[in-house]
Coordinates of C-alpha atoms and ligand atoms in Angstrom, one line a residue:
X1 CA 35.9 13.4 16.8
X2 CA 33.4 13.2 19.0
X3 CA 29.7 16.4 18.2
X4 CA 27.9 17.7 20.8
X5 CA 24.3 19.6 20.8
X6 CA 22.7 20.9 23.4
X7 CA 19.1 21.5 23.4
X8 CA 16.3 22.2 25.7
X9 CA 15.0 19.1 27.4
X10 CA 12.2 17.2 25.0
X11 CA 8.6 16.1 25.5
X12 CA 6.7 13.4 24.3
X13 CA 3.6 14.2 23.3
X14 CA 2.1 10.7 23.0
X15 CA 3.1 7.7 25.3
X16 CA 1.5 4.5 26.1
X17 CA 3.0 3.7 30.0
X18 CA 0.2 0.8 30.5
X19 CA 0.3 -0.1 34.0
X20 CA 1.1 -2.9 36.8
X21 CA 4.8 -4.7 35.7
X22 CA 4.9 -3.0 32.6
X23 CA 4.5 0.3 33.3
X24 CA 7.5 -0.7 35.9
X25 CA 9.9 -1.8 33.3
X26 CA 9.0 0.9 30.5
X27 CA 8.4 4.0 32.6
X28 CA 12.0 4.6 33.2
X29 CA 13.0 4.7 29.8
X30 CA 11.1 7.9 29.1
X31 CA 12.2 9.2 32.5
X32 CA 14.1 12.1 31.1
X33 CA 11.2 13.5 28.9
X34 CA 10.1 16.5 30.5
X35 CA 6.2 16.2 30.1
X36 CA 4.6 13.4 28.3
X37 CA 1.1 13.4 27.1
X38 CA 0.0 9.5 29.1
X39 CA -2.5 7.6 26.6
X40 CA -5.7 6.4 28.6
X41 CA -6.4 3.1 27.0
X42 CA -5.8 0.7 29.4
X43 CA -7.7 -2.1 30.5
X44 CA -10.7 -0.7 31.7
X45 CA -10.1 2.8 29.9
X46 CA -8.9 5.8 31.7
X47 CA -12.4 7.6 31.5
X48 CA -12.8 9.8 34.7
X49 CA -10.8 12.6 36.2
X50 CA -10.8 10.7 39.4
X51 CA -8.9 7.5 37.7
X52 CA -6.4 10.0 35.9
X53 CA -5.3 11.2 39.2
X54 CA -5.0 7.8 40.6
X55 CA -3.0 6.5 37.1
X56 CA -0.7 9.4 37.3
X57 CA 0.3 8.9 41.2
X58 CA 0.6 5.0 39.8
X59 CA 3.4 6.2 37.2
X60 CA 5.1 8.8 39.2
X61 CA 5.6 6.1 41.5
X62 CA 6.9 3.8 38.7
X63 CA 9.7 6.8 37.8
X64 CA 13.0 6.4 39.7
X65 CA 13.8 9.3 41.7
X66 CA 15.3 12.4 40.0
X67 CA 13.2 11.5 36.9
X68 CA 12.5 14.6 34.9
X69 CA 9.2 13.6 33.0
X70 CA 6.2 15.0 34.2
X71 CA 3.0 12.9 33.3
X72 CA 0.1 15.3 31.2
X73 CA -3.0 12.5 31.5
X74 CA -5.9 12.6 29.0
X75 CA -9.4 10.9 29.4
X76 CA -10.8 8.5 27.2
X77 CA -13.8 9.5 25.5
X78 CA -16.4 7.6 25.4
X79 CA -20.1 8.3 24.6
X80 CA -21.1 8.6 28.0
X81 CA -18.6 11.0 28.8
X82 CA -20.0 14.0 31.1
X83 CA -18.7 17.2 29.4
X84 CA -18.3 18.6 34.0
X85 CA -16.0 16.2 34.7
X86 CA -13.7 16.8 31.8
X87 CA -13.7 20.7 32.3
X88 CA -13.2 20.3 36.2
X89 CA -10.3 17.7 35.7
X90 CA -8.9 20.2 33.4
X91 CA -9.5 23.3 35.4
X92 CA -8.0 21.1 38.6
X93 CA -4.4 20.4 36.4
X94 CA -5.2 17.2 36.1
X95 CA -5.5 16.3 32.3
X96 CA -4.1 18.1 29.6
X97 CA -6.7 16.6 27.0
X98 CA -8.9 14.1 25.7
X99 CA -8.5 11.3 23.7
X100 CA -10.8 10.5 21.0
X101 CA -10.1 6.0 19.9
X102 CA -13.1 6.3 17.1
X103 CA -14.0 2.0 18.3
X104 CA -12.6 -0.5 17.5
X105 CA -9.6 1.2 15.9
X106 CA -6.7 -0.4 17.7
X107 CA -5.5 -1.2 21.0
X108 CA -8.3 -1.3 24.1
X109 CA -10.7 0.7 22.0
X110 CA -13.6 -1.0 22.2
X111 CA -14.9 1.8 24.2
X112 CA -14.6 4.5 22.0
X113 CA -16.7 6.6 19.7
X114 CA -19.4 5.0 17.2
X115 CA -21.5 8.2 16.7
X116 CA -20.2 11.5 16.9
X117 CA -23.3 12.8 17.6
X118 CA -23.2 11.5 21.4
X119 CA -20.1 13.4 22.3
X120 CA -20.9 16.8 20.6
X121 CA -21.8 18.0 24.3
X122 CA -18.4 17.1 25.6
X123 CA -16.1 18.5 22.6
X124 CA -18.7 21.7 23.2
X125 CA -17.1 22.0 26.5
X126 CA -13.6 21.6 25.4
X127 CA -13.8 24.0 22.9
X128 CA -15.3 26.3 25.4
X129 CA -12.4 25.6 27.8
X130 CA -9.6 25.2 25.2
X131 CA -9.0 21.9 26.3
X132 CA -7.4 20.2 23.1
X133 CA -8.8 16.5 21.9
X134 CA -6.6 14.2 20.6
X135 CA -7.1 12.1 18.0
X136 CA -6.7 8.8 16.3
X137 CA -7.3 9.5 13.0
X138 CA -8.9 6.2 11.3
X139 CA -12.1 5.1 10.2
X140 CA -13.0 1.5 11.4
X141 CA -15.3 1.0 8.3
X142 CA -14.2 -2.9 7.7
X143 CA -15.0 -1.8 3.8
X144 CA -12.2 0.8 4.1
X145 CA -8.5 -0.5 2.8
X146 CA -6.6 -0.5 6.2
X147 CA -4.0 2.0 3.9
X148 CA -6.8 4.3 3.3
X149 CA -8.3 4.8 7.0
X150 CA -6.7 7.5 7.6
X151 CA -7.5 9.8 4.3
X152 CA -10.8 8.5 4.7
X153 CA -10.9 9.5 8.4
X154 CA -9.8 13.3 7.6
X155 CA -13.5 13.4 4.9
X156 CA -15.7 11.5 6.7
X157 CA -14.5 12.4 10.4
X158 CA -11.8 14.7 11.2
X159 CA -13.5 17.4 8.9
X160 CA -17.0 17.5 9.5
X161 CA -15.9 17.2 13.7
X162 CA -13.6 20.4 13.6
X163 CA -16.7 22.1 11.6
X164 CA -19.6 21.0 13.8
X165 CA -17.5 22.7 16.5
X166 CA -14.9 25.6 15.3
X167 CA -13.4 26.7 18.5
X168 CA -12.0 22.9 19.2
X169 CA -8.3 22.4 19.0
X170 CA -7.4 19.0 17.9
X171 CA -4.3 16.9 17.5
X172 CA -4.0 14.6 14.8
X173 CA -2.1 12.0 16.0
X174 CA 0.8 9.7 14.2
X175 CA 0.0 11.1 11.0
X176 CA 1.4 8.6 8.6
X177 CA 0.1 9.7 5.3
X178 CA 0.8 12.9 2.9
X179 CA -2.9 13.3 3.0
X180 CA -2.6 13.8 7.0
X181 CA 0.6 16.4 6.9
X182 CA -1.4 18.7 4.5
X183 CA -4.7 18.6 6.4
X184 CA -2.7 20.0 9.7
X185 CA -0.7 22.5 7.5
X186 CA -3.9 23.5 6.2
X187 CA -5.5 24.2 9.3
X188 CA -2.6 25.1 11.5
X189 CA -4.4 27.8 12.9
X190 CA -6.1 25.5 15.4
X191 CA -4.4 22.0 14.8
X192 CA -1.3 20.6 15.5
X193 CA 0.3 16.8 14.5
X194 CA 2.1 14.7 16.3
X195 CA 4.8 12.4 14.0
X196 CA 6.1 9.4 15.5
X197 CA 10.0 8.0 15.7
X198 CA 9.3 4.8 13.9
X199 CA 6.9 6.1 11.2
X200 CA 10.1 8.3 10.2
X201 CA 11.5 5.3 9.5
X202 CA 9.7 2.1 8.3
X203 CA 7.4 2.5 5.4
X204 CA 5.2 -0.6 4.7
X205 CA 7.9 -2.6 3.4
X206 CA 9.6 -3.2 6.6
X207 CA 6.5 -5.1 7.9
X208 CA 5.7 -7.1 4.8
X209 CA 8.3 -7.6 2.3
X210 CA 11.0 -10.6 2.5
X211 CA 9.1 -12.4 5.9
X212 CA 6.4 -10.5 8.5
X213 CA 8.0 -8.5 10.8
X214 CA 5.6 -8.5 13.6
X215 CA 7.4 -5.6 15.4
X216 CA 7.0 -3.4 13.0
X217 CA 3.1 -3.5 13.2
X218 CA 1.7 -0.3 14.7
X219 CA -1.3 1.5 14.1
X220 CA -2.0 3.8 11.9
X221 CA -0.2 1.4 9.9
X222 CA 3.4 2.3 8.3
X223 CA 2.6 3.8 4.4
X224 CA 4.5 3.9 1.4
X225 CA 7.4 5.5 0.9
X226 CA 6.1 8.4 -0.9
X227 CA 4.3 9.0 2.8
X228 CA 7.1 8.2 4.7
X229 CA 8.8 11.3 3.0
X230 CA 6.2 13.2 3.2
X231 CA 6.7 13.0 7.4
X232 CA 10.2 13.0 7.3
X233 CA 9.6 16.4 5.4
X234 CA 7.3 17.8 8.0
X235 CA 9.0 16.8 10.8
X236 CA 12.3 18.3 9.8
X237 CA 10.8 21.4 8.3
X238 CA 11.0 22.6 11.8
X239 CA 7.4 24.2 11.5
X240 CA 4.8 24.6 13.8
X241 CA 2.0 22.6 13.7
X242 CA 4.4 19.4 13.9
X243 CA 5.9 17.8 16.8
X244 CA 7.1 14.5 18.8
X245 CA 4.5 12.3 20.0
X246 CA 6.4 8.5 20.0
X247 CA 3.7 6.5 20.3
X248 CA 6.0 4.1 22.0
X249 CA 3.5 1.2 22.9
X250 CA 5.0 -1.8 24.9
X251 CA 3.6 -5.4 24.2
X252 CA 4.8 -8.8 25.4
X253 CA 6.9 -10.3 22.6
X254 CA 4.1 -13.3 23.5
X255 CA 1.7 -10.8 22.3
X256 CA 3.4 -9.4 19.2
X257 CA 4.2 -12.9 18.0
X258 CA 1.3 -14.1 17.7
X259 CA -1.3 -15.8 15.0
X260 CA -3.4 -11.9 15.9
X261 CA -0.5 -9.7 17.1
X262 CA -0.9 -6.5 18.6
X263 CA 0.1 -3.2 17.0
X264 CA 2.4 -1.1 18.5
X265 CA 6.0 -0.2 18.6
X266 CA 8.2 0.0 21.7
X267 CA 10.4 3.1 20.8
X268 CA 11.3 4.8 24.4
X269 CA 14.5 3.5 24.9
X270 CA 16.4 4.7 21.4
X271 CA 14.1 7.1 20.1
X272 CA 16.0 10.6 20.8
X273 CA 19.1 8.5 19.1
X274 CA 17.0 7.7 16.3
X275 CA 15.6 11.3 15.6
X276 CA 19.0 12.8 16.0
X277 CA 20.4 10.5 13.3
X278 CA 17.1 11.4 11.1
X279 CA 17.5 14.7 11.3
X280 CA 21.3 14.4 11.0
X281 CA 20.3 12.8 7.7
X282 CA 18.1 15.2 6.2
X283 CA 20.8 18.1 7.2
X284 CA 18.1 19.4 9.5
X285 CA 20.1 19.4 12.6
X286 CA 19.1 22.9 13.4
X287 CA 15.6 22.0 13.5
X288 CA 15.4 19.2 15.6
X289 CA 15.0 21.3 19.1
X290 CA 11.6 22.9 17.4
X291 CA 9.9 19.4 16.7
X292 CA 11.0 17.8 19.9
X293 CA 11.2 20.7 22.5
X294 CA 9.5 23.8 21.2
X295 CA 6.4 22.8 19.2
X296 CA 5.2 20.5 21.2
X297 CA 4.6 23.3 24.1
X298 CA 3.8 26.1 22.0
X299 CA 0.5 24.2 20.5
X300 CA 0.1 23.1 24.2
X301 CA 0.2 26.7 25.3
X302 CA 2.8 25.7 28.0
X303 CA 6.5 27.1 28.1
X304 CA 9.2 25.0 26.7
X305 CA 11.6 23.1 29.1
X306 CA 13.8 25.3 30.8
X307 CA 16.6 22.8 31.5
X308 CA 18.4 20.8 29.0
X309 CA 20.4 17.6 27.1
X310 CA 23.5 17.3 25.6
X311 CA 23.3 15.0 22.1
X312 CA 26.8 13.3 21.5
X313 CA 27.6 11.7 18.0
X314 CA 30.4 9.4 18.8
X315 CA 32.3 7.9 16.2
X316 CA 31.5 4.1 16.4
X317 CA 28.2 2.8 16.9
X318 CA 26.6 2.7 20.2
X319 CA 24.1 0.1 21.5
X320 CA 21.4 0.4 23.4
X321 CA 18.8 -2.6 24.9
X322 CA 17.5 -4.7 22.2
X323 CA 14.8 -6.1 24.5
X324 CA 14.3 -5.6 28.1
X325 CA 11.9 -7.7 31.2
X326 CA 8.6 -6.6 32.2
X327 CA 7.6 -9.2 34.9
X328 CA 7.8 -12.3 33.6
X329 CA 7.8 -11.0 30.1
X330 CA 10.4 -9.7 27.2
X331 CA 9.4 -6.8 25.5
X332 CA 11.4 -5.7 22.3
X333 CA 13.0 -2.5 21.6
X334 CA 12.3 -1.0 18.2
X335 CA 14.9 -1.2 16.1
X336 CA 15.7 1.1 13.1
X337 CA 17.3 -1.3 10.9
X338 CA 20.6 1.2 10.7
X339 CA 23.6 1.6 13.4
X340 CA 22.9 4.5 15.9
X341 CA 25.7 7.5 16.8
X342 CA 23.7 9.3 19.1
X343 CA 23.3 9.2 22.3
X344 CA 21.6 12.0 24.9
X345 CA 22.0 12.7 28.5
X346 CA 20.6 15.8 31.1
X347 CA 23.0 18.7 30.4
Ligands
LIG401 O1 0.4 0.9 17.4 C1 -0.4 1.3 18.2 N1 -0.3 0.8 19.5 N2 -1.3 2.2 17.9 C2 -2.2 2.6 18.7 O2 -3.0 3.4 18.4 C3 -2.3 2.0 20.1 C4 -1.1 1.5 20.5 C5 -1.2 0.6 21.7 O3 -1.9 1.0 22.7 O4 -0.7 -0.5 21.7
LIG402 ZN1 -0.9 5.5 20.7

């Protein structure tokens, strides 16, 4: 027999839309989000409140009508940020925060910040204003183990930034190690962290063992399994500091499959499926609504969704797209390597 659960309408609190025919293709797939926090790095960067306000009219044009999700931009930080502009785009609802890509750390990042020193003006500001940064936690050190970027990141980075300035609230975002979930339970007073779908899922493993698996290349790169249970553990604890942020990052197939693929995977279309059956899993059900729909807002200082969806588990699988078009382009859907139940809807 067929189980329903109604809960209040989720948000994503980390989204890659890109832009042009992609964001065309992929934009309605997160359409019934309420909010989603819009990544900046596209190519050139997101870096002024002006182009925020011109790449949010471009995806609310890309939603189809009735859409529910409400786009929450960031800016891109980059050392020649100026701390006015960030706290007038803030103050004028047009970002939510700012995004900290330390350079060279993945995707478009080339930009971002070699010495923190630079931007200690701007995350002054932020503090000032309560306007939260957001951050991808990995050191770009080439002598640093691509596992260990992110441990190293919280000592070397992470640490001595939240210090140097105590009033800033920061995000670490798709925390993938056991080292990461205890550094925001440890300073939950002003942090939260942001767990995505697939890094629920995959541990290291499903990109490496028995053939490459190009599609299962994101970054922070998928852990071991003793840190894949260490998320799956926060997330389902239900408590506060952790919450939905997908990450869901279209590329090309072209680009994925390639000699130098790119990291990222595309989650949007089954990822409330996935968590339902995660959660389902771990006999945590009950907690689901607080990491996808109440967290999320409460570390944002914003009211959850009013409205919300009905989750169905039906008895035999259902399917969703396994790849869809973007221009001339395939791009493929992530998949969790286990039949899904759930599906979700508006209520
Ligand atoms: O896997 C990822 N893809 N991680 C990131 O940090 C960036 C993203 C992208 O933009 O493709
Ligand atoms: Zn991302």
């Amino acid at each position: 027999m067929n189980t329903s659960l109604t809960l209040r309408r989720p948000d994503d609190w980390h989204l890659h839309l890109r832009d042009g025919a992609m964001l065309a293709a992929v934009a309605p797939y997160s359409a019934d989000f309420g909010r989603a926090i819009i990544m900046p790095n596209l190519v050139p960067p997101v870096v002024t409140g002006d182009q925020a306000r011109a790449y949010r009219d471009r995806i609310r044009a890309a939603l189809p009508s009735g859409a529910a999700l409400q786009p929450l931009m960031t800016l891109y930080l980059t050392e020649t940020t100026d701390p006015a502009d960030v706290v007038a785009a803030h103050a004028a609802g047009v970002i939510a925060a700012v995004k900290l890509y330390p350079a060279g750390a993945t995707t478009n990042s080339a930009s971002g910040v070699t010495d923190f020193d630079r931007v200690r003006p701007v995350l002054e500001a932020m503090a000032e204003a309560g306007i939260p940064l957001c951050v991808h936690g990995e050191v770009t050190d080439p002598a640093v183990d691509i596992f260990d970027r992110e441990a190293v990141f919280i000592d070397r980075v992470l640490d001595p930034v939240r210090r140097a300035t105590p009033g800033l609230r920061v995000v670490m975002e798709h925390i993938t190690t056991s080292d990461g979930v205890a550094y925001v339970t440890e300073n939950a007073s002003n942090m939260g962290g942001t767990i995505t779908t697939h890094h629920l899922v995959i541990n290291r493993n499903a990109i490496l063992a028995g053939g490459i698996r190009p599609h299962y290349y994101c970054l922070p790169v998928a852990k071991r399994e003793t840190h894949r249970l260490a998320l799956r553990k926060a997330a389902t604890s239900g408590q506060g500091p952790f919450f939905l942020g997908t990450d869901s990052a279209p590329h090309s197939d072209r680009a994925k499959l390639a000699p130098c693929g790119c990291a990222g995977c595309f989650t949007a279309p089954n990822t409330v499926s996935i968590l339902a059956q995660v959660f389902e899993e771990d006999g945590a059900l009950d907690r689901l609504e607080a990491f996808i729909s109440l967290n999320g807002p409460a570390f944002y200082r914003m009211a959850p969704n009013e409205d919300r969806i009905r989750l169905t588990r039906h008895d035999s699988a259902v399917s969703y797209p396994t790849e869809i078009a973007a221009g001339d382009e395939t791009v493929t859907v992530f998949d969790p390597g286990f039949p899904l139940f759930w599906t979700s809807e508006p209520a």
